[in-house]
Amino acid sequence: MTGPVRVARRLLAHELRGLRSLGLWVARRRHGVGAGDRAAAYTGPQTSTLFAFAFLAVVETVALALVVPWPLAHAALLFVDAYTVVQIVALHAACVTRPHVAGADGSLRVRYGQLLDLRIPAALISGVRVERRYPEGRVLRIGDDGTVDVGVGNQTTVTVELAEPVAFVRPLGRTAYARVVRLYADDPQGLVAALRCPRVIVRETRGPGGAPGAGRPATVAPDARDLVTRE
């Protein structure tokens, strides 16, 4: 697949996921958060900024409607501004409905709206701590040493160290590798506690004849991968 085609397909996929996120947002549902998982929101520092951009786009639309005398140009500008507002709101909806997720198995899913989805198995998390940093530039920054910053409002609050590199897909489709992940969470202490806490899996035994639910629940110790020492 050529570069321009890959980028076009990724951009289209992002837009479709953003529009679907609007439906999830209205329905007050979240994507990819299962039973026993802990969702970690990250929209705090950017909500007011995104809606300020949306408001400015609306103001621009009204101003141009009063200034531009040509109907065709006015219709084109109206479409562009309306679509811009929809995309801004869709990004906010995606960030709300696609939070970071500390899995019940000790894994971590680092996300930013519909643009990024980085999955880290529990066995590869060697250390996690609350650490506030202020990286400059874009939301996603990837260093030459494998340090990945997923910042919101030019800050990160949680640092996750990995035992070995984890592959993930960048927003435009290229593959990258992370050794250290720094992310922003509204409640960093809660996210760190969820990742440090060992999990116990409850399985239901079967009674005579294999009938489900006939026996008593059996508690199974966590897999050895879930008992990795975390700082």
Short mmCIF file of C-alpha atoms in Angstrom, two decimals:
data_model
loop_
_atom_site.label_atom_id
_atom_site.label_comp_id
_atom_site.label_asym_id
_atom_site.label_seq_id
_atom_site.Cartn_x
_atom_site.Cartn_y
_atom_site.Cartn_z
CA MET A 1 0.00 0.00 0.00
CA THR A 2 1.46 3.34 -1.03
CA GLY A 3 1.97 6.13 1.48
CA PRO A 4 -0.79 8.50 0.26
CA VAL A 5 -3.34 5.67 0.08
CA ARG A 6 -2.44 4.49 3.58
CA VAL A 7 -2.75 8.01 4.97
CA ALA A 8 -6.10 8.58 3.22
CA ARG A 9 -7.50 5.31 4.58
CA ARG A 10 -6.33 6.12 8.10
CA LEU A 11 -7.86 9.62 7.98
CA LEU A 12 -11.16 8.20 6.77
CA ALA A 13 -11.12 5.56 9.52
CA HIS A 14 -10.44 8.28 12.12
CA GLU A 15 -13.38 10.33 10.89
CA LEU A 16 -15.75 7.37 10.95
CA ARG A 17 -14.68 6.40 14.47
CA GLY A 18 -15.16 10.02 15.53
CA LEU A 19 -18.70 10.07 14.18
CA ARG A 20 -19.48 6.76 15.90
CA SER A 21 -18.13 8.26 19.12
CA LEU A 22 -20.78 10.98 18.89
CA GLY A 23 -23.42 8.26 19.16
CA LEU A 24 -21.66 6.65 22.11
CA TRP A 25 -21.36 10.05 23.80
CA VAL A 26 -25.07 10.79 23.41
CA ALA A 27 -25.90 7.29 24.71
CA ARG A 28 -23.45 7.76 27.63
CA ARG A 29 -21.55 4.61 26.72
CA ARG A 30 -17.81 3.89 26.64
CA HIS A 31 -15.80 1.89 24.15
CA GLY A 32 -13.53 -0.97 25.21
CA VAL A 33 -14.20 -0.88 28.97
CA GLY A 34 -15.14 -4.34 30.20
CA ALA A 35 -16.24 -5.81 33.51
CA GLY A 36 -13.54 -5.34 36.14
CA ASP A 37 -11.65 -2.76 34.05
CA ARG A 38 -10.90 0.74 35.32
CA ALA A 39 -11.44 3.64 32.93
CA ALA A 40 -9.12 6.63 33.29
CA ALA A 41 -10.40 9.88 31.83
CA TYR A 42 -7.96 12.39 30.33
CA THR A 43 -10.14 15.20 28.97
CA GLY A 44 -9.83 17.66 31.84
CA PRO A 45 -7.23 20.09 30.48
CA GLN A 46 -8.57 20.22 26.92
CA THR A 47 -12.37 20.37 27.18
CA SER A 48 -12.62 24.15 27.46
CA THR A 49 -10.06 24.61 24.67
CA LEU A 50 -11.91 22.35 22.23
CA PHE A 51 -15.25 24.03 22.85
CA ALA A 52 -13.60 27.44 22.52
CA PHE A 53 -12.41 26.40 19.05
CA ALA A 54 -15.92 25.20 18.21
CA PHE A 55 -17.39 28.52 19.37
CA LEU A 56 -14.90 30.50 17.28
CA ALA A 57 -15.82 28.40 14.24
CA VAL A 58 -19.48 29.25 14.77
CA VAL A 59 -18.65 32.96 15.15
CA GLU A 60 -16.61 32.82 11.94
CA THR A 61 -19.52 31.22 10.11
CA VAL A 62 -21.91 33.99 11.20
CA ALA A 63 -19.39 36.73 10.35
CA LEU A 64 -18.73 35.33 6.87
CA ALA A 65 -22.46 35.04 6.25
CA LEU A 66 -22.70 38.79 6.75
CA VAL A 67 -19.59 39.69 4.75
CA VAL A 68 -19.47 37.30 1.77
CA PRO A 69 -22.03 38.38 -0.86
CA TRP A 70 -21.73 35.41 -3.24
CA PRO A 71 -24.20 32.58 -2.49
CA LEU A 72 -21.98 29.81 -3.84
CA ALA A 73 -18.93 30.94 -1.84
CA HIS A 74 -21.13 31.42 1.20
CA ALA A 75 -22.50 27.88 0.91
CA ALA A 76 -19.00 26.42 0.56
CA LEU A 77 -17.71 28.33 3.60
CA LEU A 78 -20.78 27.34 5.59
CA PHE A 79 -20.16 23.65 4.80
CA VAL A 80 -16.47 23.87 5.76
CA ASP A 81 -17.18 25.66 9.04
CA ALA A 82 -20.02 23.33 9.97
CA TYR A 83 -17.87 20.29 9.23
CA THR A 84 -15.07 21.78 11.35
CA VAL A 85 -17.43 22.14 14.31
CA VAL A 86 -18.62 18.54 13.89
CA GLN A 87 -15.03 17.27 13.85
CA ILE A 88 -14.10 19.24 16.98
CA VAL A 89 -17.11 17.89 18.88
CA ALA A 90 -16.41 14.38 17.52
CA LEU A 91 -12.84 14.54 18.85
CA HIS A 92 -14.13 15.51 22.28
CA ALA A 93 -16.72 12.72 22.14
CA ALA A 94 -14.02 10.21 21.16
CA CYS A 95 -11.79 11.27 24.03
CA VAL A 96 -14.68 10.92 26.50
CA THR A 97 -15.91 7.55 25.22
CA ARG A 98 -12.45 6.05 24.62
CA PRO A 99 -10.60 6.56 27.93
CA HIS A 100 -7.39 4.90 29.02
CA VAL A 101 -8.18 1.45 30.42
CA ALA A 102 -6.45 -0.46 33.22
CA GLY A 103 -7.58 -3.99 32.45
CA ALA A 104 -8.76 -6.49 35.01
CA ASP A 105 -5.74 -8.61 34.00
CA GLY A 106 -3.28 -5.79 34.80
CA SER A 107 -2.85 -4.65 31.20
CA LEU A 108 -3.00 -1.03 30.07
CA ARG A 109 -4.65 0.51 27.04
CA VAL A 110 -3.39 4.02 26.28
CA ARG A 111 -5.64 6.01 23.97
CA TYR A 112 -6.25 9.46 22.60
CA GLY A 113 -9.70 9.73 21.09
CA GLN A 114 -9.99 7.89 17.79
CA LEU A 115 -6.37 8.64 16.86
CA LEU A 116 -4.28 6.38 19.12
CA ASP A 117 -4.71 2.95 20.71
CA LEU A 118 -1.58 1.55 22.38
CA ARG A 119 -2.03 -1.78 24.20
CA ILE A 120 0.47 -2.92 26.85
CA PRO A 121 0.22 -6.49 28.24
CA ALA A 122 0.52 -6.86 32.00
CA ALA A 123 3.68 -8.96 31.68
CA LEU A 124 5.55 -6.09 30.03
CA ILE A 125 4.82 -3.43 32.67
CA SER A 126 7.95 -3.30 34.81
CA GLY A 127 7.21 -0.05 36.62
CA VAL A 128 4.46 2.55 36.93
CA ARG A 129 4.41 5.76 38.91
CA VAL A 130 2.76 9.16 39.20
CA GLU A 131 5.08 11.68 37.57
CA ARG A 132 4.05 15.07 36.21
CA ARG A 133 5.95 16.27 33.16
CA TYR A 134 5.41 19.06 30.66
CA PRO A 135 6.39 17.93 27.16
CA GLU A 136 6.16 20.56 24.46
CA GLY A 137 4.58 20.18 21.05
CA ARG A 138 2.00 17.73 19.77
CA VAL A 139 -0.25 15.35 21.68
CA LEU A 140 1.87 12.37 20.56
CA ARG A 141 5.65 12.64 20.74
CA ILE A 142 7.95 9.67 20.05
CA GLY A 143 11.59 9.96 21.07
CA ASP A 144 14.53 8.19 19.47
CA ASP A 145 15.00 6.21 22.70
CA GLY A 146 11.48 4.76 22.54
CA THR A 147 9.91 7.22 24.98
CA VAL A 148 6.32 7.96 23.97
CA ASP A 149 4.54 11.01 25.39
CA VAL A 150 0.75 11.10 25.09
CA GLY A 151 0.10 14.50 26.56
CA VAL A 152 -3.05 16.51 27.12
CA GLY A 153 -2.75 20.22 27.78
CA ASN A 154 1.04 19.90 27.32
CA GLN A 155 1.40 17.64 30.36
CA THR A 156 1.63 13.99 31.38
CA THR A 157 0.96 12.61 34.86
CA VAL A 158 1.78 8.87 34.72
CA THR A 159 4.99 7.14 33.60
CA VAL A 160 4.91 3.47 32.60
CA GLU A 161 8.19 1.59 32.11
CA LEU A 162 8.21 -1.52 29.92
CA ALA A 163 10.31 -4.67 30.15
CA GLU A 164 10.62 -4.76 26.35
CA PRO A 165 9.41 -2.62 23.44
CA VAL A 166 5.74 -2.69 22.49
CA ALA A 167 4.67 -2.07 18.89
CA PHE A 168 1.78 0.27 18.11
CA VAL A 169 0.32 2.06 15.13
CA ARG A 170 0.82 5.79 14.80
CA PRO A 171 -2.15 7.99 13.77
CA LEU A 172 -1.17 7.97 10.08
CA GLY A 173 -0.51 4.24 9.91
CA ARG A 174 3.20 3.73 10.50
CA THR A 175 4.43 1.30 13.14
CA ALA A 176 6.43 2.58 16.12
CA TYR A 177 7.84 1.02 19.30
CA ALA A 178 7.52 2.19 22.89
CA ARG A 179 9.88 1.43 25.78
CA VAL A 180 8.57 4.10 28.17
CA VAL A 181 5.07 5.56 27.95
CA ARG A 182 4.13 8.84 29.60
CA LEU A 183 0.46 9.69 29.56
CA TYR A 184 -1.99 12.11 31.06
CA ALA A 185 -4.81 10.95 33.34
CA ASP A 186 -7.23 13.16 35.28
CA ASP A 187 -6.78 10.82 38.28
CA PRO A 188 -3.20 9.56 38.04
CA GLN A 189 -3.16 8.04 41.53
CA GLY A 190 -6.24 5.96 40.73
CA LEU A 191 -4.77 4.67 37.48
CA VAL A 192 -1.43 3.78 39.09
CA ALA A 193 -3.19 2.00 41.96
CA ALA A 194 -5.26 -0.02 39.49
CA LEU A 195 -2.14 -1.12 37.60
CA ARG A 196 -0.25 -2.04 40.75
CA CYS A 197 -3.10 -4.02 42.30
CA PRO A 198 -2.84 -7.76 41.61
CA ARG A 199 -5.94 -9.31 40.12
CA VAL A 200 -7.79 -12.44 41.22
CA ILE A 201 -9.79 -14.24 38.54
CA VAL A 202 -13.04 -15.87 39.61
CA ARG A 203 -14.16 -18.86 37.56
CA GLU A 204 -17.33 -20.86 37.92
CA THR A 205 -16.96 -24.60 38.41
CA ARG A 206 -19.30 -27.08 36.77
CA GLY A 207 -21.38 -29.56 38.63
CA PRO A 208 -22.15 -33.18 37.77
CA GLY A 209 -22.84 -33.61 34.09
CA GLY A 210 -21.05 -30.38 33.25
CA ALA A 211 -24.08 -28.17 33.92
CA PRO A 212 -22.93 -24.55 34.17
CA GLY A 213 -23.57 -22.88 37.47
CA ALA A 214 -24.14 -26.13 39.31
CA GLY A 215 -20.94 -25.91 41.29
CA ARG A 216 -19.42 -23.24 43.51
CA PRO A 217 -17.19 -20.45 42.19
CA ALA A 218 -13.51 -21.28 42.38
CA THR A 219 -10.93 -18.59 43.01
CA VAL A 220 -7.85 -18.95 40.84
CA ALA A 221 -4.59 -17.24 41.68
CA PRO A 222 -3.39 -14.64 39.19
CA ASP A 223 -1.10 -15.82 36.45
CA ALA A 224 2.59 -15.33 37.18
CA ARG A 225 2.69 -12.64 34.52
CA ASP A 226 0.33 -10.53 36.61
CA LEU A 227 2.63 -10.65 39.63
CA VAL A 228 5.43 -8.65 38.04
CA THR A 229 6.89 -6.33 40.65
CA ARG A 230 5.79 -2.78 39.96
CA GLU A 231 7.53 0.22 41.43
#
